[in-house]
PDB file of C-alpha atoms and ligand atoms in Angstrom:
ATOM      1  CA  MET A  18       0.029  -0.041   0.096  1.00  0.00           C
ATOM      2  CA  LYS A  19       1.217   3.496  -0.836  1.00  0.00           C
ATOM      3  CA  TYR A  20       0.891   6.268   1.842  1.00  0.00           C
ATOM      4  CA  PHE A  21       0.079   9.985   1.172  1.00  0.00           C
ATOM      5  CA  ALA A  22      -0.474  12.817   3.525  1.00  0.00           C
ATOM      6  CA  LEU A  23      -1.196  16.555   3.909  1.00  0.00           C
ATOM      7  CA  PHE A  24       1.604  18.460   5.444  1.00  0.00           C
ATOM      8  CA  GLY A  25       0.860  22.033   6.767  1.00  0.00           C
ATOM      9  CA  GLY A  26       0.607  24.148   9.962  1.00  0.00           C
ATOM     10  CA  VAL A  27      -3.067  23.948   9.985  1.00  0.00           C
ATOM     11  CA  VAL A  28      -4.451  20.578   8.954  1.00  0.00           C
ATOM     12  CA  SER A  29      -7.190  19.598  11.264  1.00  0.00           C
ATOM     13  CA  HIS A  30      -9.894  21.328   9.159  1.00  0.00           C
ATOM     14  CA  SER A  31      -8.851  19.540   5.829  1.00  0.00           C
ATOM     15  CA  LYS A  32     -11.276  17.530   3.760  1.00  0.00           C
ATOM     16  CA  SER A  33      -8.382  16.242   1.514  1.00  0.00           C
ATOM     17  CA  PRO A  34      -8.321  12.745   3.248  1.00  0.00           C
ATOM     18  CA  ILE A  35     -11.948  12.109   2.657  1.00  0.00           C
ATOM     19  CA  LEU A  36     -11.588  13.058  -1.018  1.00  0.00           C
ATOM     20  CA  HIS A  37      -8.375  11.046  -1.647  1.00  0.00           C
ATOM     21  CA  ASN A  38      -9.398   7.999   0.300  1.00  0.00           C
ATOM     22  CA  LYS A  39     -12.813   7.774  -1.417  1.00  0.00           C
ATOM     23  CA  ALA A  40     -11.022   7.955  -4.805  1.00  0.00           C
ATOM     24  CA  PHE A  41      -8.371   5.466  -3.813  1.00  0.00           C
ATOM     25  CA  LYS A  42     -11.068   3.029  -2.626  1.00  0.00           C
ATOM     26  CA  GLU A  43     -13.521   3.262  -5.419  1.00  0.00           C
ATOM     27  CA  LEU A  44     -10.818   3.215  -8.119  1.00  0.00           C
ATOM     28  CA  LYS A  45      -9.239   0.225  -6.336  1.00  0.00           C
ATOM     29  CA  TYR A  46      -5.880   1.987  -5.946  1.00  0.00           C
ATOM     30  CA  ASP A  47      -3.962   0.558  -3.097  1.00  0.00           C
ATOM     31  CA  ALA A  48      -3.404   3.704  -1.124  1.00  0.00           C
ATOM     32  CA  CYS A  49      -4.243   5.676   1.949  1.00  0.00           C
ATOM     33  CA  TYR A  50      -4.240   9.527   2.828  1.00  0.00           C
ATOM     34  CA  THR A  51      -3.883  11.067   6.090  1.00  0.00           C
ATOM     35  CA  ARG A  52      -2.787  14.361   7.668  1.00  0.00           C
ATOM     36  CA  HIS A  53       0.392  15.549   9.303  1.00  0.00           C
ATOM     37  CA  LEU A  54       0.777  18.663  11.430  1.00  0.00           C
ATOM     38  CA  LEU A  55       4.223  19.898  10.482  1.00  0.00           C
ATOM     39  CA  GLU A  56       5.513  22.342  13.035  1.00  0.00           C
ATOM     40  CA  ASN A  57       8.811  23.260  11.280  1.00  0.00           C
ATOM     41  CA  GLY A  58       8.984  23.640   7.577  1.00  0.00           C
ATOM     42  CA  SER A  59      12.759  22.829   7.608  1.00  0.00           C
ATOM     43  CA  GLU A  60      11.718  19.166   8.599  1.00  0.00           C
ATOM     44  CA  LEU A  61       9.566  18.691   5.676  1.00  0.00           C
ATOM     45  CA  LYS A  62      11.845  16.388   3.566  1.00  0.00           C
ATOM     46  CA  GLU A  63      13.224  14.415   6.705  1.00  0.00           C
ATOM     47  CA  THR A  64       9.550  13.849   7.849  1.00  0.00           C
ATOM     48  CA  PHE A  65       8.434  12.853   4.351  1.00  0.00           C
ATOM     49  CA  PHE A  66      11.093  10.068   4.256  1.00  0.00           C
ATOM     50  CA  ASP A  67      10.720   9.165   7.904  1.00  0.00           C
ATOM     51  CA  LEU A  68       7.100   8.419   7.378  1.00  0.00           C
ATOM     52  CA  LYS A  69       7.851   6.347   4.263  1.00  0.00           C
ATOM     53  CA  LEU A  70       5.320   8.316   2.177  1.00  0.00           C
ATOM     54  CA  SER A  71       4.920   8.152  -1.640  1.00  0.00           C
ATOM     55  CA  GLY A  72       3.545  11.626  -1.818  1.00  0.00           C
ATOM     56  CA  ILE A  73       2.158  14.669  -0.090  1.00  0.00           C
ATOM     57  CA  ASN A  74       0.019  17.738  -0.541  1.00  0.00           C
ATOM     58  CA  VAL A  75       1.474  20.746   1.247  1.00  0.00           C
ATOM     59  CA  THR A  76      -0.606  23.591   2.704  1.00  0.00           C
ATOM     60  CA  VAL A  77      -0.072  26.916   4.656  1.00  0.00           C
ATOM     61  CA  PRO A  78       2.501  28.112   5.372  1.00  0.00           C
ATOM     62  CA  TYR A  79       5.057  25.507   3.670  1.00  0.00           C
ATOM     63  CA  LYS A  80       4.263  25.757  -0.188  1.00  0.00           C
ATOM     64  CA  ARG A  81       7.546  27.685  -0.752  1.00  0.00           C
ATOM     65  CA  THR A  82       9.503  25.557   1.582  1.00  0.00           C
ATOM     66  CA  ALA A  83       8.119  22.731  -0.280  1.00  0.00           C
ATOM     67  CA  ALA A  84       9.530  23.961  -3.595  1.00  0.00           C
ATOM     68  CA  ASN A  85      12.967  24.221  -1.972  1.00  0.00           C
ATOM     69  CA  ALA A  86      12.743  20.754  -0.646  1.00  0.00           C
ATOM     70  CA  CYS A  87      12.135  19.146  -4.090  1.00  0.00           C
ATOM     71  CA  ASP A  88      14.812  17.721  -6.175  1.00  0.00           C
ATOM     72  CA  VAL A  89      12.925  18.265  -9.480  1.00  0.00           C
ATOM     73  CA  LEU A  90      10.133  20.825 -10.289  1.00  0.00           C
ATOM     74  CA  ASP A  91       7.709  20.600 -13.052  1.00  0.00           C
ATOM     75  CA  PRO A  92       7.914  23.737 -15.407  1.00  0.00           C
ATOM     76  CA  PHE A  93       4.885  25.556 -13.845  1.00  0.00           C
ATOM     77  CA  ALA A  94       6.037  24.840 -10.199  1.00  0.00           C
ATOM     78  CA  LYS A  95       9.553  26.126 -11.276  1.00  0.00           C
ATOM     79  CA  THR A  96       8.315  29.349 -12.618  1.00  0.00           C
ATOM     80  CA  ILE A  97       6.100  30.230  -9.606  1.00  0.00           C
ATOM     81  CA  GLY A  98       8.427  28.600  -6.908  1.00  0.00           C
ATOM     82  CA  VAL A  99       5.383  27.206  -5.136  1.00  0.00           C
ATOM     83  CA  VAL A 100       4.564  23.605  -4.681  1.00  0.00           C
ATOM     84  CA  ASN A 101       1.513  21.909  -3.171  1.00  0.00           C
ATOM     85  CA  THR A 102       2.142  18.324  -4.424  1.00  0.00           C
ATOM     86  CA  ILE A 103       5.092  16.159  -3.992  1.00  0.00           C
ATOM     87  CA  LEU A 104       5.923  12.694  -5.292  1.00  0.00           C
ATOM     88  CA  GLU A 105       8.766  10.503  -4.493  1.00  0.00           C
ATOM     89  CA  LYS A 106      10.330   8.548  -7.377  1.00  0.00           C
ATOM     90  CA  ASP A 107      13.562   6.693  -6.918  1.00  0.00           C
ATOM     91  CA  GLY A 108      14.497   8.639  -3.894  1.00  0.00           C
ATOM     92  CA  LEU A 109      13.905  12.044  -5.418  1.00  0.00           C
ATOM     93  CA  LEU A 110      11.179  14.424  -4.671  1.00  0.00           C
ATOM     94  CA  TYR A 111       9.203  15.803  -7.622  1.00  0.00           C
ATOM     95  CA  GLY A 112       7.195  19.004  -7.168  1.00  0.00           C
ATOM     96  CA  TYR A 113       4.016  20.135  -8.736  1.00  0.00           C
ATOM     97  CA  ASN A 114       1.508  22.814  -8.231  1.00  0.00           C
ATOM     98  CA  THR A 115      -2.324  22.076  -8.610  1.00  0.00           C
ATOM     99  CA  ASP A 116      -3.647  25.139  -7.095  1.00  0.00           C
ATOM    100  CA  GLY A 117      -3.332  27.444 -10.096  1.00  0.00           C
ATOM    101  CA  PRO A 118      -5.318  25.237 -12.576  1.00  0.00           C
ATOM    102  CA  ALA A 119      -7.903  24.412  -9.827  1.00  0.00           C
ATOM    103  CA  PHE A 120      -8.543  28.037  -9.056  1.00  0.00           C
ATOM    104  CA  LEU A 121      -8.858  28.961 -12.768  1.00  0.00           C
ATOM    105  CA  LYS A 122     -11.554  26.221 -13.273  1.00  0.00           C
ATOM    106  CA  SER A 123     -13.439  27.327  -9.996  1.00  0.00           C
ATOM    107  CA  ILE A 124     -13.937  30.892 -11.280  1.00  0.00           C
ATOM    108  CA  SER A 125     -14.812  30.199 -14.859  1.00  0.00           C
ATOM    109  CA  GLU A 126     -18.545  30.452 -14.070  1.00  0.00           C
ATOM    110  CA  PHE A 127     -18.134  34.264 -13.381  1.00  0.00           C
ATOM    111  CA  ASN A 128     -17.200  35.352 -16.812  1.00  0.00           C
ATOM    112  CA  ALA A 129     -14.824  38.003 -15.220  1.00  0.00           C
ATOM    113  CA  LYS A 130     -12.177  39.897 -16.800  1.00  0.00           C
ATOM    114  CA  THR A 131     -10.610  42.097 -14.011  1.00  0.00           C
ATOM    115  CA  VAL A 132      -9.677  40.501 -10.814  1.00  0.00           C
ATOM    116  CA  LEU A 133      -8.387  41.953  -7.541  1.00  0.00           C
ATOM    117  CA  PHE A 134      -6.376  39.528  -5.378  1.00  0.00           C
ATOM    118  CA  ILE A 135      -6.152  40.579  -1.711  1.00  0.00           C
ATOM    119  CA  GLY A 136      -3.057  38.733  -0.546  1.00  0.00           C
ATOM    120  CA  ALA A 137       0.287  37.894  -2.143  1.00  0.00           C
ATOM    121  CA  GLY A 138       1.305  34.570  -0.570  1.00  0.00           C
ATOM    122  CA  GLY A 139       1.914  31.168  -2.161  1.00  0.00           C
ATOM    123  CA  THR A 140      -1.738  30.833  -3.328  1.00  0.00           C
ATOM    124  CA  ALA A 141      -1.786  34.248  -4.946  1.00  0.00           C
ATOM    125  CA  LYS A 142       1.419  33.393  -6.616  1.00  0.00           C
ATOM    126  CA  SER A 143       0.358  30.030  -8.082  1.00  0.00           C
ATOM    127  CA  THR A 144      -2.823  31.488  -9.329  1.00  0.00           C
ATOM    128  CA  SER A 145      -1.974  35.006 -10.642  1.00  0.00           C
ATOM    129  CA  SER A 146       0.128  33.918 -13.550  1.00  0.00           C
ATOM    130  CA  ILE A 147      -2.182  31.128 -14.631  1.00  0.00           C
ATOM    131  CA  LEU A 148      -5.120  33.752 -14.646  1.00  0.00           C
ATOM    132  CA  ARG A 149      -3.082  36.182 -16.636  1.00  0.00           C
ATOM    133  CA  ASN A 150      -2.170  33.625 -19.107  1.00  0.00           C
ATOM    134  CA  ALA A 151      -5.809  32.894 -19.404  1.00  0.00           C
ATOM    135  CA  GLY A 152      -6.628  36.460 -20.250  1.00  0.00           C
ATOM    136  CA  TYR A 153      -7.647  37.949 -16.891  1.00  0.00           C
ATOM    137  CA  ASP A 154      -6.367  41.328 -15.834  1.00  0.00           C
ATOM    138  CA  VAL A 155      -4.925  40.655 -12.440  1.00  0.00           C
ATOM    139  CA  THR A 156      -4.260  43.364  -9.553  1.00  0.00           C
ATOM    140  CA  ILE A 157      -2.575  42.366  -6.270  1.00  0.00           C
ATOM    141  CA  LEU A 158      -3.310  44.141  -2.988  1.00  0.00           C
ATOM    142  CA  ASN A 159      -1.325  43.237   0.133  1.00  0.00           C
ATOM    143  CA  ARG A 160      -1.033  44.258   3.751  1.00  0.00           C
ATOM    144  CA  THR A 161       2.721  44.529   3.588  1.00  0.00           C
ATOM    145  CA  LYS A 162       5.104  45.496   0.698  1.00  0.00           C
ATOM    146  CA  GLU A 163       7.727  42.814   0.927  1.00  0.00           C
ATOM    147  CA  ARG A 164       5.894  40.245  -1.077  1.00  0.00           C
ATOM    148  CA  LEU A 165       4.923  42.620  -3.822  1.00  0.00           C
ATOM    149  CA  ASP A 166       8.238  43.015  -5.392  1.00  0.00           C
ATOM    150  CA  GLU A 167       8.308  39.917  -7.154  1.00  0.00           C
ATOM    151  CA  TYR A 168       4.797  40.663  -8.701  1.00  0.00           C
ATOM    152  CA  LYS A 169       5.952  43.936  -9.811  1.00  0.00           C
ATOM    153  CA  ARG A 170       9.119  42.327 -11.416  1.00  0.00           C
ATOM    154  CA  ASP A 171       6.581  40.175 -13.211  1.00  0.00           C
ATOM    155  CA  ASP A 172       4.583  43.317 -14.345  1.00  0.00           C
ATOM    156  CA  PHE A 173       1.533  42.854 -12.134  1.00  0.00           C
ATOM    157  CA  LYS A 174      -0.189  45.834 -10.802  1.00  0.00           C
ATOM    158  CA  ALA A 175       0.640  45.563  -7.108  1.00  0.00           C
ATOM    159  CA  ALA A 176      -0.101  47.906  -4.092  1.00  0.00           C
ATOM    160  CA  THR A 177      -0.336  47.957  -0.485  1.00  0.00           C
ATOM    161  CA  TYR A 178      -3.361  49.573   1.417  1.00  0.00           C
ATOM    162  CA  GLU A 179      -1.488  52.842   1.433  1.00  0.00           C
ATOM    163  CA  THR A 180      -0.634  52.984  -2.345  1.00  0.00           C
ATOM    164  CA  PHE A 181      -3.817  51.322  -3.627  1.00  0.00           C
ATOM    165  CA  VAL A 182      -6.382  53.502  -5.524  1.00  0.00           C
ATOM    166  CA  PRO A 183      -9.791  51.747  -5.362  1.00  0.00           C
ATOM    167  CA  LYS A 184     -11.801  51.154  -8.521  1.00  0.00           C
ATOM    168  CA  ALA A 185     -14.301  48.551  -9.826  1.00  0.00           C
ATOM    169  CA  TYR A 186     -13.091  44.930 -10.284  1.00  0.00           C
ATOM    170  CA  ASP A 187     -15.275  42.086 -11.749  1.00  0.00           C
ATOM    171  CA  LEU A 188     -14.052  39.702  -9.081  1.00  0.00           C
ATOM    172  CA  ILE A 189     -12.493  40.284  -5.582  1.00  0.00           C
ATOM    173  CA  VAL A 190     -10.723  37.392  -4.201  1.00  0.00           C
ATOM    174  CA  ASN A 191      -9.630  36.765  -0.585  1.00  0.00           C
ATOM    175  CA  MET A 192      -6.279  35.210  -1.233  1.00  0.00           C
ATOM    176  CA  THR A 193      -5.039  35.605   2.430  1.00  0.00           C
ATOM    177  CA  SER A 194      -5.401  33.371   5.418  1.00  0.00           C
ATOM    178  CA  ALA A 195      -7.436  36.103   7.253  1.00  0.00           C
ATOM    179  CA  GLY A 196     -10.452  34.455   8.490  1.00  0.00           C
ATOM    180  CA  LEU A 197      -9.133  30.907   8.395  1.00  0.00           C
ATOM    181  CA  VAL A 198      -8.648  30.415  11.985  1.00  0.00           C
ATOM    182  CA  ASP A 199      -9.643  33.967  13.299  1.00  0.00           C
ATOM    183  CA  GLU A 200     -12.342  36.405  12.502  1.00  0.00           C
ATOM    184  CA  GLU A 201     -10.309  38.943  10.579  1.00  0.00           C
ATOM    185  CA  LEU A 202     -10.905  40.737   7.352  1.00  0.00           C
ATOM    186  CA  PRO A 203      -8.169  40.584   4.824  1.00  0.00           C
ATOM    187  CA  ALA A 204      -8.126  44.417   4.339  1.00  0.00           C
ATOM    188  CA  PRO A 205      -9.396  47.438   6.341  1.00  0.00           C
ATOM    189  CA  LYS A 206     -13.191  47.431   6.371  1.00  0.00           C
ATOM    190  CA  GLU A 207     -13.341  51.128   5.162  1.00  0.00           C
ATOM    191  CA  LEU A 208     -11.456  49.976   2.075  1.00  0.00           C
ATOM    192  CA  LEU A 209     -13.605  46.829   1.454  1.00  0.00           C
ATOM    193  CA  ASP A 210     -16.714  48.893   2.037  1.00  0.00           C
ATOM    194  CA  ILE A 211     -15.696  50.955  -1.050  1.00  0.00           C
ATOM    195  CA  LEU A 212     -14.595  48.110  -3.157  1.00  0.00           C
ATOM    196  CA  LEU A 213     -17.096  45.345  -2.608  1.00  0.00           C
ATOM    197  CA  PRO A 214     -20.131  47.234  -3.785  1.00  0.00           C
ATOM    198  CA  LEU A 215     -18.273  47.976  -7.002  1.00  0.00           C
ATOM    199  CA  SER A 216     -17.583  44.255  -7.691  1.00  0.00           C
ATOM    200  CA  THR A 217     -19.548  41.751  -9.766  1.00  0.00           C
ATOM    201  CA  ALA A 218     -18.831  38.900  -7.197  1.00  0.00           C
ATOM    202  CA  CYS A 219     -16.503  38.049  -4.305  1.00  0.00           C
ATOM    203  CA  VAL A 220     -14.644  34.748  -3.812  1.00  0.00           C
ATOM    204  CA  ASP A 221     -12.818  33.384  -0.830  1.00  0.00           C
ATOM    205  CA  VAL A 222     -10.107  30.482  -1.110  1.00  0.00           C
ATOM    206  CA  ILE A 223     -10.944  29.648   2.430  1.00  0.00           C
ATOM    207  CA  TYR A 224     -13.541  26.853   2.330  1.00  0.00           C
ATOM    208  CA  ASP A 225     -16.327  25.428   4.378  1.00  0.00           C
ATOM    209  CA  LYS A 226     -16.656  28.602   6.407  1.00  0.00           C
ATOM    210  CA  GLU A 227     -18.431  31.796   6.058  1.00  0.00           C
ATOM    211  CA  THR A 228     -15.515  34.103   6.436  1.00  0.00           C
ATOM    212  CA  PRO A 229     -15.821  37.686   7.665  1.00  0.00           C
ATOM    213  CA  PHE A 230     -14.977  38.683   4.117  1.00  0.00           C
ATOM    214  CA  LEU A 231     -17.776  36.619   2.546  1.00  0.00           C
ATOM    215  CA  LYS A 232     -20.164  37.931   5.220  1.00  0.00           C
ATOM    216  CA  LEU A 233     -19.265  41.590   4.387  1.00  0.00           C
ATOM    217  CA  ALA A 234     -19.573  40.819   0.721  1.00  0.00           C
ATOM    218  CA  LYS A 235     -23.162  39.420   1.376  1.00  0.00           C
ATOM    219  CA  SER A 236     -24.043  42.420   3.388  1.00  0.00           C
ATOM    220  CA  HIS A 237     -23.297  44.380   0.251  1.00  0.00           C
ATOM    221  CA  ASN A 238     -25.491  42.016  -1.774  1.00  0.00           C
ATOM    222  CA  ARG A 239     -22.659  40.589  -3.670  1.00  0.00           C
ATOM    223  CA  PRO A 240     -22.754  37.030  -5.109  1.00  0.00           C
ATOM    224  CA  THR A 241     -20.202  34.959  -3.189  1.00  0.00           C
ATOM    225  CA  LYS A 242     -18.209  31.644  -3.505  1.00  0.00           C
ATOM    226  CA  ASP A 243     -15.893  30.014  -1.078  1.00  0.00           C
ATOM    227  CA  GLY A 244     -12.917  27.839  -1.902  1.00  0.00           C
ATOM    228  CA  SER A 245     -14.687  24.377  -1.878  1.00  0.00           C
ATOM    229  CA  ASP A 246     -14.481  24.158  -5.648  1.00  0.00           C
ATOM    230  CA  MET A 247     -10.829  24.988  -5.684  1.00  0.00           C
ATOM    231  CA  LEU A 248      -9.934  22.505  -3.030  1.00  0.00           C
ATOM    232  CA  PHE A 249     -11.983  19.870  -4.938  1.00  0.00           C
ATOM    233  CA  TYR A 250     -10.260  20.447  -8.210  1.00  0.00           C
ATOM    234  CA  GLN A 251      -6.748  20.803  -6.726  1.00  0.00           C
ATOM    235  CA  ALA A 252      -7.394  17.333  -5.146  1.00  0.00           C
ATOM    236  CA  VAL A 253      -8.367  15.911  -8.503  1.00  0.00           C
ATOM    237  CA  TYR A 254      -5.378  17.135 -10.119  1.00  0.00           C
ATOM    238  CA  ALA A 255      -3.193  16.004  -7.284  1.00  0.00           C
ATOM    239  CA  CYS A 256      -4.723  12.458  -7.394  1.00  0.00           C
ATOM    240  CA  ILE A 257      -3.840  12.231 -11.082  1.00  0.00           C
ATOM    241  CA  HIS A 258      -0.173  12.583  -9.866  1.00  0.00           C
ATOM    242  CA  PHE A 259      -0.639  10.325  -7.003  1.00  0.00           C
ATOM    243  CA  THR A 260      -2.119   7.592  -9.183  1.00  0.00           C
ATOM    244  CA  ASP A 261       0.686   7.999 -11.928  1.00  0.00           C
ATOM    245  CA  GLY A 262      -1.809   9.125 -14.462  1.00  0.00           C
ATOM    246  CA  LYS A 263      -3.781   5.679 -14.464  1.00  0.00           C
ATOM    247  CA  PHE A 264      -7.084   7.497 -14.095  1.00  0.00           C
ATOM    248  CA  SER A 265      -8.517  10.441 -15.911  1.00  0.00           C
ATOM    249  CA  PHE A 266      -9.693  13.859 -14.557  1.00  0.00           C
ATOM    250  CA  ASP A 267     -13.235  12.717 -15.064  1.00  0.00           C
ATOM    251  CA  GLU A 268     -12.754   9.348 -13.362  1.00  0.00           C
ATOM    252  CA  ILE A 269     -11.285  10.890 -10.283  1.00  0.00           C
ATOM    253  CA  GLU A 270     -13.783  13.690 -10.186  1.00  0.00           C
ATOM    254  CA  GLN A 271     -16.606  11.311 -10.336  1.00  0.00           C
ATOM    255  CA  GLU A 272     -15.493   9.422  -7.265  1.00  0.00           C
ATOM    256  CA  MET A 273     -14.435  12.445  -5.318  1.00  0.00           C
ATOM    257  CA  ARG A 274     -17.834  14.171  -5.959  1.00  0.00           C
ATOM    258  CA  LYS A 275     -19.377  11.312  -3.979  1.00  0.00           C
ATOM    259  CA  ALA A 276     -16.929  12.197  -1.109  1.00  0.00           C
ATOM    260  CA  SER A 277     -17.688  15.756  -1.217  1.00  0.00           C
ATOM    261  CA  LEU A 278     -21.203  14.960  -0.311  1.00  0.00           C
ATOM    262  CA  LEU A 279     -20.128  13.267   2.913  1.00  0.00           C
TER     263      LEU A 279
HETATM  264  P1  LIG B  16       0.770  32.336   2.838  1.00  0.00           P
HETATM  265  O1  LIG B  16       1.136  32.111   4.186  1.00  0.00           O
HETATM  266  O2  LIG B  16       1.792  32.022   1.671  1.00  0.00           O
HETATM  267  O3  LIG B  16       0.310  33.865   2.486  1.00  0.00           O
HETATM  268  C1  LIG B  16      -0.626  34.447   3.449  1.00  0.00           C
HETATM  269  C2  LIG B  16      -1.032  35.845   2.714  1.00  0.00           C
HETATM  270  O4  LIG B  16      -2.028  36.266   3.603  1.00  0.00           O
HETATM  271  C3  LIG B  16       0.013  37.010   2.896  1.00  0.00           C
HETATM  272  O5  LIG B  16      -0.210  37.799   1.627  1.00  0.00           O
HETATM  273  C4  LIG B  16      -0.228  37.730   4.159  1.00  0.00           C
HETATM  274  O6  LIG B  16       0.005  38.994   3.909  1.00  0.00           O
HETATM  275  C5  LIG B  16      -1.766  37.484   4.157  1.00  0.00           C
HETATM  276  N1  LIG B  16      -2.380  37.825   5.375  1.00  0.00           N
HETATM  277  C6  LIG B  16      -2.428  36.790   6.413  1.00  0.00           C
HETATM  278  N2  LIG B  16      -3.082  37.167   7.482  1.00  0.00           N
HETATM  279  C7  LIG B  16      -3.635  38.334   7.118  1.00  0.00           C
HETATM  280  C8  LIG B  16      -4.461  39.383   7.790  1.00  0.00           C
HETATM  281  N3  LIG B  16      -4.888  39.060   9.004  1.00  0.00           N
HETATM  282  N4  LIG B  16      -4.734  40.441   7.136  1.00  0.00           N
HETATM  283  C9  LIG B  16      -4.239  40.744   5.947  1.00  0.00           C
HETATM  284  N5  LIG B  16      -3.419  39.879   5.194  1.00  0.00           N
HETATM  285  C10 LIG B  16      -3.123  38.712   5.742  1.00  0.00           C
HETATM  286  O7  LIG B  16      -0.626  31.503   2.468  1.00  0.00           O
HETATM  287  P2  LIG B  16      -1.174  30.753   1.304  1.00  0.00           P
HETATM  288  O8  LIG B  16      -1.128  31.847   0.050  1.00  0.00           O
HETATM  289  O9  LIG B  16      -0.490  29.595   1.157  1.00  0.00           O
HETATM  290  O10 LIG B  16      -2.703  30.522   1.644  1.00  0.00           O
HETATM  291  C11 LIG B  16      -3.639  31.572   1.617  1.00  0.00           C
HETATM  292  C12 LIG B  16      -4.961  31.110   1.820  1.00  0.00           C
HETATM  293  O11 LIG B  16      -5.367  30.146   0.915  1.00  0.00           O
HETATM  294  C13 LIG B  16      -5.197  30.075   3.189  1.00  0.00           C
HETATM  295  O12 LIG B  16      -6.447  30.545   3.722  1.00  0.00           O
HETATM  296  C14 LIG B  16      -5.555  28.767   2.656  1.00  0.00           C
HETATM  297  O13 LIG B  16      -6.270  27.896   3.443  1.00  0.00           O
HETATM  298  C15 LIG B  16      -6.219  29.035   1.279  1.00  0.00           C
HETATM  299  N6  LIG B  16      -6.004  27.976   0.325  1.00  0.00           N
HETATM  300  C16 LIG B  16      -7.119  27.350  -0.124  1.00  0.00           C
HETATM  301  C17 LIG B  16      -7.079  26.420  -1.083  1.00  0.00           C
HETATM  302  C18 LIG B  16      -8.303  25.668  -1.622  1.00  0.00           C
HETATM  303  O14 LIG B  16      -8.223  24.722  -2.129  1.00  0.00           O
HETATM  304  N7  LIG B  16      -9.448  26.150  -1.243  1.00  0.00           N
HETATM  305  C19 LIG B  16      -5.703  26.003  -1.629  1.00  0.00           C
HETATM  306  C20 LIG B  16      -4.697  26.805  -1.101  1.00  0.00           C
HETATM  307  C21 LIG B  16      -4.846  27.643  -0.244  1.00  0.00           C
HETATM  308  P3  LIG B  16       1.592  39.536   4.380  1.00  0.00           P
HETATM  309  O15 LIG B  16       2.424  39.389   3.241  1.00  0.00           O
HETATM  310  O16 LIG B  16       1.340  40.961   4.784  1.00  0.00           O
HETATM  311  O17 LIG B  16       2.038  38.743   5.665  1.00  0.00           O
END
């Protein structure tokens, strides 16, 4: 049997084990998926091998650490330097990113053109370039300026609260972890109260929780969506890697859909 796990600093809320275990079982793939609370990112590689794993997903706050821990990165993961899926092959760690394609698929229903990301961490990094390549006009707004330099280098419009000039965006996305384990908004309320009414819809990448951001968006009568679809699709893409491409996207999606109802 092959063993897979989710590594992260916050893993207790994750639905990934249910999704992957259901797919493994129904597709008769001899594997099992669990969670591991990783307290120190520098121990990622050592822990992976100690636990004799075949692969992992990586979540907050270790996706960049994960990229550094890999011996080989696929071209997309290499470009963005952010990894959420690792496979072991012949003693080497191979890194992939499935968040970008998953987020792109999850927002396709909105028919948006201009997108404001609040947050500039690993998830914003993995989704911004893939959205831009798909024709979206992406702007990044972040609490602090340190993370914005690389976006500016890549020709994204990027600002902190202090330098940002509010305007209308089709989609406003909470790409931060504000609201994940606390009740914080991702940006000052005064700024959100200007921006949200101008938007067509608001999306949060946090899932299974009505975050303060989504509550505020609803109070402005905006359509909202949480991160459940993104989680779902990134799991499907990750499972394609975990099962060595033996099963198609549709086959895995069909089995995981049943689990998502549990
Ligand atoms: P990172 O740790 O890489 O980045 C965190 C970002 O959030 C930074 O931009 C940080 O700003 C900002 N931030 C954190 N707290 C606050 C706050 N209180 N107010 C304002 N900004 C804040 O995290 P990730 O990018 O990896 O993850 C972000 C979110 O995406 C998490 O909630 C995670 O659960 C979710 N996620 C969901 C997925 C899904 O499938 N639905 C998949 C992947 C992630 P600063 O630079 O100023 O510190």
